Coordinates of C-alpha atoms in Angstrom, one line a residue:
M1 CA 9.8 -23.3 -40.4
T2 CA 6.4 -24.1 -38.9
G3 CA 7.0 -24.5 -35.3
T4 CA 8.0 -27.3 -33.1
A5 CA 9.4 -30.5 -34.1
F6 CA 8.5 -31.7 -30.6
A7 CA 5.0 -33.2 -30.5
G8 CA 4.7 -33.3 -26.6
E9 CA 5.1 -37.1 -26.3
G10 CA 5.1 -37.8 -22.6
L11 CA 3.9 -34.5 -21.6
D12 CA 0.7 -34.1 -19.4
Q13 CA -2.2 -32.4 -20.8
R14 CA -1.5 -29.1 -19.1
R15 CA 1.9 -28.9 -20.6
R16 CA 0.8 -30.0 -24.2
K17 CA -1.6 -27.1 -24.2
L18 CA 1.2 -24.9 -23.0
L19 CA 3.5 -26.2 -25.6
F20 CA 0.8 -25.4 -28.5
R21 CA 0.2 -21.9 -27.1
S22 CA 3.8 -21.2 -27.0
W23 CA 4.2 -22.1 -30.8
H24 CA 1.0 -20.2 -31.7
R25 CA 1.5 -16.6 -30.6
G26 CA 0.5 -13.3 -32.3
I27 CA 3.9 -12.7 -33.9
R28 CA 6.8 -15.2 -35.1
E29 CA 9.4 -13.9 -33.1
M30 CA 7.4 -14.8 -29.8
D31 CA 6.6 -18.1 -31.4
L32 CA 10.3 -18.9 -31.8
I33 CA 11.1 -17.4 -28.3
L34 CA 8.3 -19.1 -26.2
G35 CA 8.1 -22.3 -28.5
G36 CA 11.9 -22.8 -28.3
F37 CA 11.7 -22.7 -24.7
A38 CA 8.7 -24.8 -24.2
D39 CA 10.2 -27.5 -26.5
T40 CA 13.2 -28.0 -24.0
G41 CA 11.9 -26.5 -20.7
L42 CA 8.3 -27.3 -20.1
A43 CA 8.7 -31.0 -19.0
T44 CA 10.9 -29.9 -16.1
L45 CA 8.8 -26.9 -14.7
T46 CA 7.4 -27.2 -11.5
D47 CA 3.7 -26.5 -10.9
A48 CA 4.4 -23.0 -9.5
E49 CA 6.4 -22.2 -12.7
L50 CA 3.6 -23.6 -14.8
D51 CA 1.3 -21.2 -13.1
Q52 CA 3.6 -18.3 -13.9
Y53 CA 4.2 -19.4 -17.6
E54 CA 0.5 -19.6 -18.0
H55 CA 0.4 -15.9 -16.7
L56 CA 3.2 -15.0 -19.1
L57 CA 1.3 -16.3 -22.1
E58 CA -1.6 -14.0 -21.4
L59 CA 0.4 -11.1 -21.9
Q60 CA 0.8 -8.9 -25.0
D61 CA 3.5 -10.2 -27.4
A62 CA 4.7 -6.8 -27.9
D63 CA 5.5 -6.4 -24.2
L64 CA 7.1 -9.7 -23.8
L65 CA 9.3 -9.2 -26.9
A66 CA 10.4 -5.8 -25.6
W67 CA 11.5 -7.4 -22.3
V68 CA 13.2 -10.5 -23.7
T69 CA 15.2 -8.6 -26.3
G70 CA 16.0 -5.7 -23.8
T71 CA 14.2 -2.8 -25.6
Q72 CA 12.1 -2.1 -22.4
P73 CA 12.9 -3.0 -18.8
V74 CA 11.0 -5.7 -17.3
P75 CA 8.5 -4.6 -14.9
A76 CA 9.3 -5.8 -11.2
A77 CA 6.2 -8.0 -11.0
F78 CA 7.4 -10.1 -14.1
D79 CA 11.2 -10.2 -13.3
T80 CA 11.0 -13.7 -12.1
P81 CA 13.4 -16.5 -12.2
L82 CA 11.2 -18.1 -14.9
L83 CA 11.5 -15.1 -17.2
K84 CA 15.2 -15.2 -16.7
K85 CA 15.2 -18.8 -17.8
I86 CA 13.1 -18.0 -21.0
M87 CA 15.5 -15.1 -21.7
A88 CA 18.7 -17.2 -21.2
S89 CA 17.2 -19.8 -23.4
R90 CA 17.6 -17.5 -26.3
A91 CA 21.4 -17.5 -26.0
T92 CA 21.7 -21.3 -26.4

């Protein structure tokens, strides 16, 4: 498995960059979590959600992975509807 099968056709430049960054994380687990979410969810995110997503992509993979897997509580500042969407996308 090398990453997305979705090449980003139809996405604007900002979303294509986010798609690439989602699939090219520091650890494979986060590639799969964020990349999978990006494949299916990026096209429908609002500008405000895109801002939040960009901010999440700046965080350390270890922190994100701990929050998404539930091994650490999500800090209030990051406990957003967008993070909940990402977490919910793992279950589908």
